[in-house]
Tab-separated table of C-alpha atoms in Angstrom:
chain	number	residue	atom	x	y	z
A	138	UNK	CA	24.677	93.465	21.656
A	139	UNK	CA	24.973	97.286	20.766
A	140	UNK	CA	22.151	99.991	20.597
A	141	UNK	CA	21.885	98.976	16.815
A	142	UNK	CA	20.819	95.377	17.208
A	143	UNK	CA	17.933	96.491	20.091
A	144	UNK	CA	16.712	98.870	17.725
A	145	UNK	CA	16.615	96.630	14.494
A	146	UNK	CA	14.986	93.460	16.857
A	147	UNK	CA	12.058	96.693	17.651
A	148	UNK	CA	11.334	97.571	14.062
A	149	UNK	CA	11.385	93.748	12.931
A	150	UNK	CA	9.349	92.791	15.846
A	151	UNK	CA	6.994	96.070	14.983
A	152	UNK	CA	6.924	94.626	11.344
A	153	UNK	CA	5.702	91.469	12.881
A	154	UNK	CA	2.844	92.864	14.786
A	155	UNK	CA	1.481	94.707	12.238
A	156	UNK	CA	2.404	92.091	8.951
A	157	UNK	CA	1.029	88.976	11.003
A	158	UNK	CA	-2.266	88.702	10.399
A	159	UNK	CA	-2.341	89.951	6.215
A	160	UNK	CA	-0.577	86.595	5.511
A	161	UNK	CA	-1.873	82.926	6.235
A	162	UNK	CA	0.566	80.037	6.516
A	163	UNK	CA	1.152	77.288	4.284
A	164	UNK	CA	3.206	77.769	0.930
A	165	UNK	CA	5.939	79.023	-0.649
A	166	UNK	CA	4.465	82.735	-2.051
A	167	UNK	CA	3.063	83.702	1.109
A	168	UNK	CA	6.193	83.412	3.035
A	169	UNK	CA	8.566	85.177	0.944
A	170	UNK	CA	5.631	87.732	0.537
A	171	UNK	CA	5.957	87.711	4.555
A	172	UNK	CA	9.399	87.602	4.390
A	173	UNK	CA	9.754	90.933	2.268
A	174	UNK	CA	7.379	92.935	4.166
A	175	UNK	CA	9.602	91.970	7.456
A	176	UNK	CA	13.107	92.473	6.146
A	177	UNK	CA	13.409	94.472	3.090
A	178	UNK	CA	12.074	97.634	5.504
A	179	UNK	CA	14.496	97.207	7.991
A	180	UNK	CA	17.487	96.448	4.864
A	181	UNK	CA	16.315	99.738	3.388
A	182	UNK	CA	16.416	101.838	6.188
A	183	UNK	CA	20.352	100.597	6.956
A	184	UNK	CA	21.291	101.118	3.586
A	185	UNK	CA	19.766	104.337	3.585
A	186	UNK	CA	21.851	105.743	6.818
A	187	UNK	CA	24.676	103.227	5.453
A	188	UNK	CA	27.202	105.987	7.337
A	189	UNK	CA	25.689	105.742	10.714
A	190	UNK	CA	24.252	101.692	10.452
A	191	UNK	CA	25.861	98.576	11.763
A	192	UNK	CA	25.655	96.157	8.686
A	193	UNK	CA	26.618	93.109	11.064
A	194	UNK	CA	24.346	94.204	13.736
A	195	UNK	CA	21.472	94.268	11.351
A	196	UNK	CA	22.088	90.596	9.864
A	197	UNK	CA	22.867	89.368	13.454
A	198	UNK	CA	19.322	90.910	14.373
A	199	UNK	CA	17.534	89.571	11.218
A	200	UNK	CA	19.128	86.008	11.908
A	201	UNK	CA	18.257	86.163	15.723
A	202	UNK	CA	14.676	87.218	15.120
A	203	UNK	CA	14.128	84.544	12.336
A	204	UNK	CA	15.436	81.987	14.992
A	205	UNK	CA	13.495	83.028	17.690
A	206	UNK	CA	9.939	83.013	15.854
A	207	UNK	CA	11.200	79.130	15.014
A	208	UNK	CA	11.592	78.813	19.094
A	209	UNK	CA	8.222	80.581	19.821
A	210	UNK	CA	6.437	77.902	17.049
A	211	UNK	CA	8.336	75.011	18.455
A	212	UNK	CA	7.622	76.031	22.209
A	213	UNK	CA	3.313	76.720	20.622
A	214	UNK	CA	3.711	73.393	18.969
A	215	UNK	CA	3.307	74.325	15.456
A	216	UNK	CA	4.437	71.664	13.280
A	217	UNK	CA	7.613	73.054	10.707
A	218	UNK	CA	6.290	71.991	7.437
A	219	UNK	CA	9.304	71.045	5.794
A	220	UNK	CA	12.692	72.243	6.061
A	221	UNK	CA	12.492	73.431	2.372
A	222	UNK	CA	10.790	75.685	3.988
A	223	UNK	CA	13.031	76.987	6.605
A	224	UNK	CA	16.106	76.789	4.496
A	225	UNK	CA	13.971	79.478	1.731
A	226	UNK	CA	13.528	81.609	4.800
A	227	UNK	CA	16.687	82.417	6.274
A	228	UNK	CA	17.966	82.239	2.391
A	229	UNK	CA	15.158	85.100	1.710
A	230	UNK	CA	16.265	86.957	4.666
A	231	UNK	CA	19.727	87.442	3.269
A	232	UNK	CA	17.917	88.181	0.045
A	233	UNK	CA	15.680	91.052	0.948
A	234	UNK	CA	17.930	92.483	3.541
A	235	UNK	CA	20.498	92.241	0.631
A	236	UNK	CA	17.841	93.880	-2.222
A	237	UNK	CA	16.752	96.329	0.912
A	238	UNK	CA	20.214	97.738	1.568
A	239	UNK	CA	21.311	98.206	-1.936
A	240	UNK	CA	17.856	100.417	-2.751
A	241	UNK	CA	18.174	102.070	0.414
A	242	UNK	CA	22.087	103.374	-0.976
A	243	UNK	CA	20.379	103.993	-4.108
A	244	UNK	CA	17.622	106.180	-2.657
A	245	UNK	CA	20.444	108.805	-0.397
A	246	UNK	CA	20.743	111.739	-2.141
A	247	UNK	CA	23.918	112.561	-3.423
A	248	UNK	CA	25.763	115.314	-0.688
């Protein structure tokens, strides 16, 4: 675990903090809305310093986080709704970080 994936695990969990209470559980919209406001931040800014950015560090941190909230409900005893559920998260992880790093290449200026 490098410098990089501390870093990305403090602006996801900062994301976190400050995205938690604008969404409400329960349904398919509001988590990818939560999803995107968590990941496709952190995708932007490591396609936008793409030269200096880990690429595996960041998925490793995105994948770690995601699994950890799932251990922090499990250990608080919130029920998982369905596992249609979890599979559209960590499949709109990979999406937004995706969508997130290819803007954040788009948005460098050209040196």
């Amino acid at each position: 675990m490098n410098f990089a994936f501390w870093r990305y695990q403090l602006i996801l969990g900062s994301l976190f903090i400050f995205w938690v209470d604008f969404f409400v559980s329960g349904g398919s919209l509001n988590q990818l809305a939560f999803n995107f406001a968590i990941f496709y931040p952190l995708g932007f800014l490591v396609g936008y310093r793409r030269k200096y950015e880990n690429l595996g560090s960041a998925y490793l941190a995105a994948f770690v986080f995601n699994l950890l909230s799932y251990l922090m409900a499990y250990l608080a005893e919130v029920p998982i709704e369905s596992w249609t559920m979890v599979l559209l998260d960590f499949t709109s992880l990979v999406a937004f970080l995706n969508i997130g790093m290819y803007i954040g290449r788009r948005a460098q200026s050209k040196e």
